[in-house]
Amino acid sequence: MLEQIHHEGPHLTPGQQWHLRYLDAWQMAFQGDYSKANASLQEVIDHSGDMTLVAKASSLLMSNLGLNRRYEEAFTLANRLALDLPEIRDRLARFTVLANLSQLSAFSGQYDLAISYARMMEDTIPPGETLCNPLSMQVNALHEGNRLTSSSPEVQRVIDTCLAAGQPVFADTMWLLKGNLYLDEGQPGKALDLLHKIIPGINENHYYSHVLAAQVELAQANAKLGNDSDAKKAALSALAMSSSDDISTWLKDVYEVLYQIEKRQGNAAIALSYYEHYVAQDKGYLNDASARAMAYQVVQQHLLTQKLETDALGKQNNILRLQRALDTKAVETSRLYIVLLLVTLTSIVFWLFRLKRSQLRYKKLSNHDGLTGIFNHQHFVGEAGRALHLLEKKLDQACLISLDLDHFKQVNDVHGHAMGDAVLKRTVAICQQQLRPIDLFGRLGGEEFGILLLDCSREQGMAIAERIRSAIGATEVDRNGTVVSFSASFGLACTDTSGYVLQRLYMEADAALYRAKHAGRNRVMTDAGSNSLSSALPLTL
């Protein structure tokens, strides 16, 4: 249809040409070309002059920004659209804005808000639309909030509604969601049967996200059923259609499947390579989730700041009117108004002080891991890079320790995530007892930590790492009567052989860590691979 309209391009009015540009941008986004789509949408917003079209384009741009991890821009645009909702009279435009607001709210973890927007859509259904879209948004929010099972009637209701409305893309979304629930519930056979049923339709619709998701679920289902060949084929197909710099749960799942397959088949080197990709995706996803939450809080903080500034300006205008009135009043009345002025100014200063304190608190939260209180991955990398640069000028030595808890997934699986959190906190406490105030300590993701020992020789670094390893191995965590022992593997790299570039130090330390893991865990190994300290006993739970 778009091709036919483009043939009529010279005969279109300016308004029709802007609408065509919006439709082209919509198709670019559908096919995954967000960069070109966003540029066209911004032109429509800035130059079309059609308020209804601007609302639609802004809504789609907001969704694209969220998908491309430009979260602060997306949430800022979402707040503006939410404020403009009462002014959007066109039912289709309002319906579109509400749909994308619901989707972005679920993406940012605001599930109840997402459901509210979806229910507002039910009251704004334009001609030609059905309950398919609003119900899909509600089920998506419930799923993101872990409130559904594969047998939940809401899922089948949406599928039936969307199929009856001739909306195959929305129906496929729900089918894929149901397949994901089957996998989560340990029913890979049902998931595989469902995928074989829906994949032809998904391939026919060419929706990039669905094609990728279907291959990922296909790989997971086959892997769980022991169909390694089919699982590997589907996983490699998913990788082929993804960009090398993408960070997503899909790619994390793909690399995990490939790692498990190669490990089962005894291909240690290939398995290790896939495991490294899996770890990178897992870390990237955790950082991305943290970035989403932080961007949402920053935007809310900006809104609060603007509100306070507006209130302050309003109060200042009142003060000016009071000052003019003071000229005509007696001295006693003047003193009364001066007191009122001081109270008002004190109130403003108090609120500004509270705002500044809140901003400082959010800044600290953005630099520290929420569970353990130590540096998060991004802040640790930044501080470590700066410290190494200064050490290089003074020609002082430093050592980087990469440590990873052994069999930590087993702790979570057997004893629950609350016990896992307790183990992580105890590990951090043990490390901090052995470290100096000048040392840098950060959580790199999951159960992996990094320590940069400043002004430290290789021998001193090995001794510190061994003390930490020994202390961890001798520690037990007792929670609600359940006692868990645990251990950790260590990799150490020093500037005397690896230089002062953090990336190389980390690669050497990480390589040493992997050697420690493969050598039996619960030991310290250096970047040279020649020195190691180990425990004689395996981890017991």
mmCIF file of N, CA, C and O in Angstrom, residues 257-295:
data_model
loop_
_atom_site.group_PDB
_atom_site.id
_atom_site.type_symbol
_atom_site.label_atom_id
_atom_site.label_comp_id
_atom_site.label_asym_id
_atom_site.label_seq_id
_atom_site.Cartn_x
_atom_site.Cartn_y
_atom_site.Cartn_z
ATOM 1 N N VAL A 257 22.329 -21.256 25.865
ATOM 2 C CA VAL A 257 22.019 -22.506 25.179
ATOM 3 C C VAL A 257 23.264 -23.041 24.465
ATOM 4 O O VAL A 257 23.607 -24.228 24.585
ATOM 5 N N LEU A 258 23.968 -22.166 23.728
ATOM 6 C CA LEU A 258 25.154 -22.602 22.987
ATOM 7 C C LEU A 258 26.247 -23.092 23.946
ATOM 8 O O LEU A 258 26.926 -24.088 23.678
ATOM 9 N N TYR A 259 26.394 -22.399 25.050
ATOM 10 C CA TYR A 259 27.388 -22.816 26.057
ATOM 11 C C TYR A 259 27.065 -24.217 26.587
ATOM 12 O O TYR A 259 27.946 -25.081 26.673
ATOM 13 N N GLN A 260 25.811 -24.454 26.933
ATOM 14 C CA GLN A 260 25.426 -25.751 27.486
ATOM 15 C C GLN A 260 25.622 -26.870 26.470
ATOM 16 O O GLN A 260 26.079 -27.971 26.819
ATOM 17 N N ILE A 261 25.294 -26.590 25.197
ATOM 18 C CA ILE A 261 25.441 -27.615 24.161
ATOM 19 C C ILE A 261 26.909 -27.988 23.984
ATOM 20 O O ILE A 261 27.289 -29.172 23.985
ATOM 21 N N GLU A 262 27.776 -26.965 23.808
ATOM 22 C CA GLU A 262 29.191 -27.248 23.586
ATOM 23 C C GLU A 262 29.831 -27.898 24.817
ATOM 24 O O GLU A 262 30.724 -28.742 24.691
ATOM 25 N N LYS A 263 29.363 -27.533 25.980
ATOM 26 C CA LYS A 263 29.892 -28.141 27.204
ATOM 27 C C LYS A 263 29.535 -29.622 27.249
ATOM 28 O O LYS A 263 30.373 -30.467 27.594
ATOM 29 N N ARG A 264 28.266 -29.942 26.919
ATOM 30 C CA ARG A 264 27.847 -31.350 26.919
ATOM 31 C C ARG A 264 28.639 -32.169 25.898
ATOM 32 O O ARG A 264 28.912 -33.346 26.106
ATOM 33 N N GLN A 265 28.994 -31.528 24.778
ATOM 34 C CA GLN A 265 29.693 -32.247 23.716
ATOM 35 C C GLN A 265 31.213 -32.260 23.922
ATOM 36 O O GLN A 265 31.945 -32.762 23.090
ATOM 37 N N GLY A 266 31.679 -31.659 25.026
ATOM 38 C CA GLY A 266 33.103 -31.709 25.360
ATOM 39 C C GLY A 266 33.962 -30.708 24.634
ATOM 40 O O GLY A 266 35.197 -30.819 24.657
ATOM 41 N N ASN A 267 33.370 -29.698 23.983
ATOM 42 C CA ASN A 267 34.134 -28.669 23.276
ATOM 43 C C ASN A 267 34.433 -27.524 24.242
ATOM 44 O O ASN A 267 33.768 -26.489 24.252
ATOM 45 N N ALA A 268 35.460 -27.719 25.066
ATOM 46 C CA ALA A 268 35.702 -26.804 26.180
ATOM 47 C C ALA A 268 36.014 -25.381 25.702
ATOM 48 O O ALA A 268 35.503 -24.404 26.265
ATOM 49 N N ALA A 269 36.868 -25.251 24.676
ATOM 50 C CA ALA A 269 37.267 -23.906 24.230
ATOM 51 C C ALA A 269 36.073 -23.130 23.681
ATOM 52 O O ALA A 269 35.867 -21.952 24.008
ATOM 53 N N ILE A 270 35.267 -23.796 22.848
ATOM 54 C CA ILE A 270 34.093 -23.120 22.273
ATOM 55 C C ILE A 270 33.086 -22.807 23.373
ATOM 56 O O ILE A 270 32.494 -21.720 23.415
ATOM 57 N N ALA A 271 32.900 -23.761 24.293
ATOM 58 C CA ALA A 271 31.967 -23.541 25.405
ATOM 59 C C ALA A 271 32.395 -22.344 26.230
ATOM 60 O O ALA A 271 31.569 -21.513 26.634
ATOM 61 N N LEU A 272 33.701 -22.217 26.481
ATOM 62 C CA LEU A 272 34.199 -21.083 27.266
ATOM 63 C C LEU A 272 33.945 -19.767 26.553
ATOM 64 O O LEU A 272 33.558 -18.773 27.176
ATOM 65 N N SER A 273 34.137 -19.764 25.225
ATOM 66 C CA SER A 273 33.878 -18.543 24.456
ATOM 67 C C SER A 273 32.414 -18.128 24.565
ATOM 68 O O SER A 273 32.098 -16.949 24.805
ATOM 69 N N TYR A 274 31.494 -19.108 24.427
ATOM 70 C CA TYR A 274 30.072 -18.783 24.538
ATOM 71 C C TYR A 274 29.724 -18.352 25.960
ATOM 72 O O TYR A 274 28.889 -17.472 26.167
ATOM 73 N N TYR A 275 30.391 -18.963 26.940
ATOM 74 C CA TYR A 275 30.111 -18.579 28.324
ATOM 75 C C TYR A 275 30.539 -17.133 28.574
ATOM 76 O O TYR A 275 29.853 -16.386 29.279
ATOM 77 N N GLU A 276 31.654 -16.730 27.988
ATOM 78 C CA GLU A 276 32.102 -15.340 28.140
ATOM 79 C C GLU A 276 31.086 -14.381 27.531
ATOM 80 O O GLU A 276 30.780 -13.330 28.108
ATOM 81 N N HIS A 277 30.536 -14.739 26.363
ATOM 82 C CA HIS A 277 29.475 -13.908 25.757
ATOM 83 C C HIS A 277 28.243 -13.871 26.653
ATOM 84 O O HIS A 277 27.599 -12.820 26.804
ATOM 85 N N TYR A 278 27.917 -15.034 27.233
ATOM 86 C CA TYR A 278 26.744 -15.087 28.125
ATOM 87 C C TYR A 278 26.943 -14.169 29.331
ATOM 88 O O TYR A 278 26.041 -13.418 29.714
ATOM 89 N N VAL A 279 28.138 -14.222 29.923
ATOM 90 C CA VAL A 279 28.420 -13.370 31.088
ATOM 91 C C VAL A 279 28.333 -11.901 30.702
ATOM 92 O O VAL A 279 27.771 -11.077 31.431
ATOM 93 N N ALA A 280 28.882 -11.564 29.520
ATOM 94 C CA ALA A 280 28.821 -10.168 29.066
ATOM 95 C C ALA A 280 27.378 -9.712 28.871
ATOM 96 O O ALA A 280 27.011 -8.592 29.244
ATOM 97 N N GLN A 281 26.548 -10.583 28.285
ATOM 98 C CA GLN A 281 25.138 -10.231 28.105
ATOM 99 C C GLN A 281 24.430 -10.092 29.447
ATOM 100 O O GLN A 281 23.619 -9.179 29.647
ATOM 101 N N ASP A 282 24.749 -11.001 30.377
ATOM 102 C CA ASP A 282 24.113 -10.950 31.697
ATOM 103 C C ASP A 282 24.484 -9.657 32.414
ATOM 104 O O ASP A 282 23.627 -8.978 32.990
ATOM 105 N N LYS A 283 25.758 -9.305 32.363
ATOM 106 C CA LYS A 283 26.194 -8.051 32.983
ATOM 107 C C LYS A 283 25.537 -6.861 32.292
ATOM 108 O O LYS A 283 25.084 -5.918 32.945
ATOM 109 N N GLY A 284 25.510 -6.917 30.959
ATOM 110 C CA GLY A 284 24.907 -5.817 30.215
ATOM 111 C C GLY A 284 23.440 -5.651 30.545
ATOM 112 O O GLY A 284 22.939 -4.526 30.678
ATOM 113 N N TYR A 285 22.735 -6.796 30.708
ATOM 114 C CA TYR A 285 21.304 -6.709 31.036
ATOM 115 C C TYR A 285 21.097 -6.106 32.421
ATOM 116 O O TYR A 285 20.219 -5.265 32.628
ATOM 117 N N LEU A 286 21.925 -6.525 33.390
ATOM 118 C CA LEU A 286 21.809 -5.964 34.738
ATOM 119 C C LEU A 286 22.079 -4.469 34.736
ATOM 120 O O LEU A 286 21.374 -3.682 35.376
ATOM 121 N N ASN A 287 23.128 -4.068 33.977
ATOM 122 C CA ASN A 287 23.427 -2.637 33.888
ATOM 123 C C ASN A 287 22.300 -1.890 33.194
ATOM 124 O O ASN A 287 21.973 -0.751 33.556
ATOM 125 N N ASP A 288 21.704 -2.538 32.168
ATOM 126 C CA ASP A 288 20.624 -1.889 31.436
ATOM 127 C C ASP A 288 19.401 -1.709 32.333
ATOM 128 O O ASP A 288 18.755 -0.662 32.317
ATOM 129 N N ALA A 289 19.070 -2.746 33.125
ATOM 130 C CA ALA A 289 17.942 -2.628 34.048
ATOM 131 C C ALA A 289 18.187 -1.517 35.061
ATOM 132 O O ALA A 289 17.288 -0.742 35.406
ATOM 133 N N SER A 290 19.442 -1.440 35.540
ATOM 134 C CA SER A 290 19.788 -0.371 36.483
ATOM 135 C C SER A 290 19.668 0.991 35.816
ATOM 136 O O SER A 290 19.179 1.955 36.418
ATOM 137 N N ALA A 291 20.110 1.070 34.532
ATOM 138 C CA ALA A 291 20.022 2.346 33.812
ATOM 139 C C ALA A 291 18.574 2.764 33.610
ATOM 140 O O ALA A 291 18.236 3.957 33.710
ATOM 141 N N ARG A 292 17.679 1.778 33.330
ATOM 142 C CA ARG A 292 16.263 2.110 33.168
ATOM 143 C C ARG A 292 15.691 2.696 34.450
ATOM 144 O O ARG A 292 15.014 3.727 34.443
ATOM 145 N N ALA A 293 15.968 2.021 35.568
ATOM 146 C CA ALA A 293 15.435 2.496 36.844
ATOM 147 C C ALA A 293 15.990 3.875 37.192
ATOM 148 O O ALA A 293 15.264 4.756 37.655
ATOM 149 N N MET A 294 17.304 4.071 36.937
ATOM 150 C CA MET A 294 17.902 5.353 37.270
ATOM 151 C C MET A 294 17.368 6.468 36.372
ATOM 152 O O MET A 294 17.095 7.574 36.837
ATOM 153 N N ALA A 295 17.192 6.174 35.075
ATOM 154 C CA ALA A 295 16.664 7.190 34.162
ATOM 155 C C ALA A 295 15.258 7.610 34.568
ATOM 156 O O ALA A 295 14.904 8.798 34.528
#
